[in-house]
Short mmCIF file of C-alpha atoms in Angstrom, two decimals:
data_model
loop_
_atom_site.label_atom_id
_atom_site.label_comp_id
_atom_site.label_asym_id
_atom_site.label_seq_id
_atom_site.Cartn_x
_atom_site.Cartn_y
_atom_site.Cartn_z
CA UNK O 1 171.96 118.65 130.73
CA UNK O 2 169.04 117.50 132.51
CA UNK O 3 167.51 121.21 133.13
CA UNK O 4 168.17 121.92 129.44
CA UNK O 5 166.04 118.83 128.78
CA UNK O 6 163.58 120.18 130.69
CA UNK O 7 163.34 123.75 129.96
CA UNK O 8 163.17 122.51 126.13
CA UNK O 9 160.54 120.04 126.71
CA UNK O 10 158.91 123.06 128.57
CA UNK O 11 159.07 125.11 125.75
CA UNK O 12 157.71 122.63 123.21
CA UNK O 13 154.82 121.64 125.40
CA UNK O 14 153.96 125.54 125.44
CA UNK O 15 154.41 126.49 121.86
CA UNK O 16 151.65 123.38 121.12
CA UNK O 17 148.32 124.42 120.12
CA UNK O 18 146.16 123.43 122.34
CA UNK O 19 143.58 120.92 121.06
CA UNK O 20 140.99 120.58 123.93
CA UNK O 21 137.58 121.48 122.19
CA UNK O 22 135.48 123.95 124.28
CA UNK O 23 132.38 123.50 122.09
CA UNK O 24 132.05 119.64 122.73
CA UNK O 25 129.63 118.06 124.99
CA UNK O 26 127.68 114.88 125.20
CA UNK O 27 123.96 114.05 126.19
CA UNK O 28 123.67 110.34 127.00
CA UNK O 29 126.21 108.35 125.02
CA UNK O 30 126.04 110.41 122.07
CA UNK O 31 129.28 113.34 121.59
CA UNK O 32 128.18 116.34 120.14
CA UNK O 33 130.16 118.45 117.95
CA UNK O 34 130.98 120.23 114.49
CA UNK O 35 128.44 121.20 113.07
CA UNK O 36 126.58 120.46 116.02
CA UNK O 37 126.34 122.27 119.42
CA UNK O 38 124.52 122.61 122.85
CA UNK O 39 125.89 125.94 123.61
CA UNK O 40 125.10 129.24 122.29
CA UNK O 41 127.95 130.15 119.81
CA UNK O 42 129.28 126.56 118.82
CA UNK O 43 129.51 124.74 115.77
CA UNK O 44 127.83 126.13 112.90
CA UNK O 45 125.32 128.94 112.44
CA UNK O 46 123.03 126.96 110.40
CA UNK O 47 122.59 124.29 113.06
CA UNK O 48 121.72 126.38 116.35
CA UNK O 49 119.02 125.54 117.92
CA UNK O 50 118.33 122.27 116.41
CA UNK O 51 119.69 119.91 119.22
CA UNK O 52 118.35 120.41 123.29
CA UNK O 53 119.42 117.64 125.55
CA UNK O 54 116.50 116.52 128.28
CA UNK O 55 116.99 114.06 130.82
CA UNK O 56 119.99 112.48 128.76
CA UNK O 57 117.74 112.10 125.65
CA UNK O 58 119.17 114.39 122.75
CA UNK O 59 116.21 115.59 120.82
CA UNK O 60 116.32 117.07 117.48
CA UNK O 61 113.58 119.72 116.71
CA UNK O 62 112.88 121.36 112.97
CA UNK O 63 109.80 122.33 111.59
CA UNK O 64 107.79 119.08 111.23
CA UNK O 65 108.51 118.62 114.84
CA UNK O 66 110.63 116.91 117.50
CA UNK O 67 112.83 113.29 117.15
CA UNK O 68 115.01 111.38 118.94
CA UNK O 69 118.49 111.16 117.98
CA UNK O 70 119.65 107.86 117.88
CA UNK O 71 123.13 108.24 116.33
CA UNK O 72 125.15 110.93 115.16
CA UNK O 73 127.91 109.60 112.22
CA UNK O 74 130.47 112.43 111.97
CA UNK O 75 132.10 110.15 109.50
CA UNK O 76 129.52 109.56 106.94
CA UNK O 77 127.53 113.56 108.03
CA UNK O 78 124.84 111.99 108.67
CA UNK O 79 122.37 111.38 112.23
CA UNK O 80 119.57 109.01 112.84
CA UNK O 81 116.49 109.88 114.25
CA UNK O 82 113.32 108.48 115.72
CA UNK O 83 109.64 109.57 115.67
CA UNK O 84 107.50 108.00 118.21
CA UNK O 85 104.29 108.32 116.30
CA UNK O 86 106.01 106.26 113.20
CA UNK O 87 104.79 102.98 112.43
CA UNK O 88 107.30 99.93 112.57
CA UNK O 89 106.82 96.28 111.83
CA UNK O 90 104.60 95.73 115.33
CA UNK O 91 102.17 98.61 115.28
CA UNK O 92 100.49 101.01 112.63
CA UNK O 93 100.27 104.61 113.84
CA UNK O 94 97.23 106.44 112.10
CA UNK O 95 95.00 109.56 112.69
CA UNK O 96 97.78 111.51 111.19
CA UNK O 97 100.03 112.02 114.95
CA UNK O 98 103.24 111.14 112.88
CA UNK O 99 106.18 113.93 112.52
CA UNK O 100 106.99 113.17 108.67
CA UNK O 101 109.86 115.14 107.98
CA UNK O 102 110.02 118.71 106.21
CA UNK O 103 112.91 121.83 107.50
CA UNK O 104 112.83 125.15 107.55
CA UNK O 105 113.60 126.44 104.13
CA UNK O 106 116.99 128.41 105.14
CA UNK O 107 118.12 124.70 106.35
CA UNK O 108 116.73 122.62 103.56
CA UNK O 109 120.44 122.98 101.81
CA UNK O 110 121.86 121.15 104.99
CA UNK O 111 119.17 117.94 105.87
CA UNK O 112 117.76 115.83 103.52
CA UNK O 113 116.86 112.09 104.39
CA UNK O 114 119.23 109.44 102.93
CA UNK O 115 118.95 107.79 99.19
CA UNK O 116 118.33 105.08 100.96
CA UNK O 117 115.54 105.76 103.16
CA UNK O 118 111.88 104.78 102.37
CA UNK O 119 109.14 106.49 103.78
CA UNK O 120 105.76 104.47 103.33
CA UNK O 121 102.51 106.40 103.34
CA UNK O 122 99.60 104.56 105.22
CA UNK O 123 95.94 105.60 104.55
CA UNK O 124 96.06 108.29 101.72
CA UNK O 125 92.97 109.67 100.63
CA UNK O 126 92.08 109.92 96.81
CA UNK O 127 92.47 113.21 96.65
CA UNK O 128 96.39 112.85 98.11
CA UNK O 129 98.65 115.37 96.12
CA UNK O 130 100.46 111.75 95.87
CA UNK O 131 98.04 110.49 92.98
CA UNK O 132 96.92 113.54 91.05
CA UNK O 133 98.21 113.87 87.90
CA UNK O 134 99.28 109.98 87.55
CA UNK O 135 97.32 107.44 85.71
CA UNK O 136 95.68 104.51 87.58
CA UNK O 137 98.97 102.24 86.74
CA UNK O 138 101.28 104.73 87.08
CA UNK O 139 101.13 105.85 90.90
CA UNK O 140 104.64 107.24 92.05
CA UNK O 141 105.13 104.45 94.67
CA UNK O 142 107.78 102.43 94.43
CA UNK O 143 110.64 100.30 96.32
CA UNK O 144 113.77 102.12 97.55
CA UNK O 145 116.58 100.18 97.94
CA UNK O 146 114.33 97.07 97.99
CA UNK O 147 112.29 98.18 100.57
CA UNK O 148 108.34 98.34 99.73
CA UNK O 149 104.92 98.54 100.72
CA UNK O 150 104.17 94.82 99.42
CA UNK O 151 107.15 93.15 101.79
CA UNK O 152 105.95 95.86 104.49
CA UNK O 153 102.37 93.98 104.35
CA UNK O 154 104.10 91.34 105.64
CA UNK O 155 104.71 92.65 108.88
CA UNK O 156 102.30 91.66 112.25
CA UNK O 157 101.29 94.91 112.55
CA UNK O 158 99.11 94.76 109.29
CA UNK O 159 97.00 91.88 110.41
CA UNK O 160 96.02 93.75 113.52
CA UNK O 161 94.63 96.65 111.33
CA UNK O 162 93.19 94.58 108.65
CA UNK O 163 95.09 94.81 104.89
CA UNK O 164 92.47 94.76 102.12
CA UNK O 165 94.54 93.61 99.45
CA UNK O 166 94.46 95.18 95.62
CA UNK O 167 91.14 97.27 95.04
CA UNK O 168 90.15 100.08 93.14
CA UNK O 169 90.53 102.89 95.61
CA UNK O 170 93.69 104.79 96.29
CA UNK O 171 96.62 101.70 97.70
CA UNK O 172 96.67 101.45 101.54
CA UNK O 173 100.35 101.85 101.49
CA UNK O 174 102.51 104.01 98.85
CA UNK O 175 106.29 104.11 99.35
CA UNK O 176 108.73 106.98 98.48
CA UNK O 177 111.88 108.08 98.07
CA UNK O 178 112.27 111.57 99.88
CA UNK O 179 113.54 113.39 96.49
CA UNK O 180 110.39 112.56 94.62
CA UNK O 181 108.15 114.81 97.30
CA UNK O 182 110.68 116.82 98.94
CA UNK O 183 108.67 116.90 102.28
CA UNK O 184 106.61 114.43 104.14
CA UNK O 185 104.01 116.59 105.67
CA UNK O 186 101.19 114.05 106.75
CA UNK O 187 98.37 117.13 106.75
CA UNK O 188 99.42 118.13 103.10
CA UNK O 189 99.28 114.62 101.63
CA UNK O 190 96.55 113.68 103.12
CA UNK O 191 97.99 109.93 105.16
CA UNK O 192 96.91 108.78 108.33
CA UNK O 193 100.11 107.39 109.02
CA UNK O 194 103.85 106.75 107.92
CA UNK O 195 106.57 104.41 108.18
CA UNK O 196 110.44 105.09 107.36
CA UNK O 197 112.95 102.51 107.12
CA UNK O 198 116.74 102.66 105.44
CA UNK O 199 119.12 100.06 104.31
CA UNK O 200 121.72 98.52 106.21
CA UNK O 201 123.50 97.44 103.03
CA UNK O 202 125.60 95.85 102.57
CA UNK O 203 124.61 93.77 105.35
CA UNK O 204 121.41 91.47 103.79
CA UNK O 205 117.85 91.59 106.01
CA UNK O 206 114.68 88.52 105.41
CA UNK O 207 111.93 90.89 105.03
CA UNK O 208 110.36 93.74 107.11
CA UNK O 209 110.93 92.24 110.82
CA UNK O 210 114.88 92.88 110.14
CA UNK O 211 114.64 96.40 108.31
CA UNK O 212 115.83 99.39 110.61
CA UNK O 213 112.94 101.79 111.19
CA UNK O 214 113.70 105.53 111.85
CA UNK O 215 114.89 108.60 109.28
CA UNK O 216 118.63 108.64 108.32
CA UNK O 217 119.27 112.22 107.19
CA UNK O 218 122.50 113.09 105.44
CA UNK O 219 123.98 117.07 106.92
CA UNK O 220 126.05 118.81 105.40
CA UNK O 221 127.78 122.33 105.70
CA UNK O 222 129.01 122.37 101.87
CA UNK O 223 132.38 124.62 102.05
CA UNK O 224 132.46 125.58 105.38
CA UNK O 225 134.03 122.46 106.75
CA UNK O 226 137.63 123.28 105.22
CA UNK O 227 137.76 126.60 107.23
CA UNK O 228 136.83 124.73 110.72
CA UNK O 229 139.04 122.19 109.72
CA UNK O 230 141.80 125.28 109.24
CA UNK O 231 140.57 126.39 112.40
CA UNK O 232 141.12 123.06 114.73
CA UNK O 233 144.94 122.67 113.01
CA UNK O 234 145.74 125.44 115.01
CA UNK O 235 144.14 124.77 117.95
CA UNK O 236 140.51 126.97 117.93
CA UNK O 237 137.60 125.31 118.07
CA UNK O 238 134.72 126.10 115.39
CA UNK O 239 132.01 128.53 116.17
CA UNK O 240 129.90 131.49 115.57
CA UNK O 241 129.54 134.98 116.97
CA UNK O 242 125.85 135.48 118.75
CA UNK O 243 125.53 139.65 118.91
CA UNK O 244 126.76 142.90 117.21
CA UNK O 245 129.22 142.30 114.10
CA UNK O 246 129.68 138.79 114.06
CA UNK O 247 125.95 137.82 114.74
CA UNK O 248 125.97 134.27 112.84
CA UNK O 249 129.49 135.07 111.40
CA UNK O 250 131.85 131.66 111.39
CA UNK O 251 134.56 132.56 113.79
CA UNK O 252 137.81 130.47 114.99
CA UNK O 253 137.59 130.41 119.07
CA UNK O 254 140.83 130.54 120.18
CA UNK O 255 140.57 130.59 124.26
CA UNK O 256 141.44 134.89 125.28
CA UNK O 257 140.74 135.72 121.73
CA UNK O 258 138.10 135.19 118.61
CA UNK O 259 139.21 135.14 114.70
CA UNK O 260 137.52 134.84 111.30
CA UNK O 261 140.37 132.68 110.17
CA UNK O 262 142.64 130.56 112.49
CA UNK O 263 144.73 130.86 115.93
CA UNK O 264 147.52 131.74 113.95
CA UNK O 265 145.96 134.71 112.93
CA UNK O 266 143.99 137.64 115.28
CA UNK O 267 141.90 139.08 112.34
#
């Protein structure tokens, strides 16, 4: 009876898919995976060669340039990221050394920074793309998700620098909502500098000192997530073929073999 127990229990554990994910890997204390990957051939075609890992830092690098990843939410598809030439409550960045934050155009339909982020635009010029078109009264800044230019005043950092106050030129600050621009590209707006801060709703902050600075982008792979999530039921792991037939095509990795579908299947 005991060797039948066995030999079943044998059988079961061999019929099991098995669920350990080739394609996952870690830099730091941050797991990388779907749609993300490190290695040539994971995750998802339209995310290779975004992340590189150096000296336990993951970086994240698109057109506008390179950022620290501070988080990666897998939960709510979204990452955090970090641009060391961003102003924060302590120090104003200018001469225009900030990142901003545009993507290629073949991966503009998977990033775009949170509803809730604000970017604040430091030392426009007149002639900013920001104010043409809009009547004295009617610049597009604005608060975003009660975040603003006139609480960001507030912060240490603006004493060091010297805030003017109200005058007639263009306003020393202007913030944003990503949507209404589509791209923060200090060069083509002509800013010195630019903040970013999101929400941590619904947890409540007392002013600028407590806001949390950085870009929170939102990802997403639209569709494609059912089929990896077809793909990891049966045991495969989610990836993407790197030469001849399957260059960029979504494949299922399934250890000794590769399919378009599932483990279950060999086509």
């Amino acid at each position: 009876m005991a060797m039948l127990t066995i030999l079943i229990l044998a059988v079961f554990l061999i019929t099991q898919p098995n669920n350990v994910n080739s394609c996952r890997s870690y830099c730091g204390n941050i797991t990388i995976d779907y749609p993300f990957a490190l290695q040539s051939g994971c995750g998802h075609p339209g995310f290779k060669n975004l992340l590189f890992c150096i000296n336990n830092m993951l970086m994240f690098h698109v057109s506008s340039g390179s950022y620290r990843v501070l988080e990666i939410d897998y939960a709510y598809e979204s990452l955090t990221l970090h641009d060391p030439h961003m102003s924060n409550c302590e120090a104003i960045v200018l001469g225009g050394k900030g990142n901003g934050f545009t993507v290629e155009p073949e991966r503009a339909s998977y990033f775009t920074p949170m509803a809730d982020n604000v970017f604040m635009l430091i030392g426009c010029s007149a002639q900013s793309p920001l104010f043409q078109g809009f009547p004295g009264k009617h610049l597009p800044c604005r608060n975003v998700s009660g975040m603003g230019c006139e609480e960001y005043y507030g912060c240490p950092a603006w004493s060091m620098v010297g805030h003017k106050g109200v005058g007639m030129g263009p306003p020393e600050c202007c913030a944003v909502a990503f949507e209404s621009i589509k791209a923060i590209n200090l060069s083509k707006l002509e800013c010195e500098g630019y903040s970013s801060a999101y929400s941590l709703a619904p947890l409540r902050n007392d002013g600028p000192g407590d806001w949390a600075y950085g870009i929170r982008v939102k990802y997403s792979v639209r569709g494609d997530g059912e089929s990896c999530r077809a793909c990891e039921a049966t045991g495969g792991t989610c990836g993407f073929g790197v030469d001849g037939d399957d260059d960029n095509k979504q494949l299922c990795i399934c250890g000794s073999f590769n399919s378009t579908t599932n483990c279950d299947s060999s086509g």
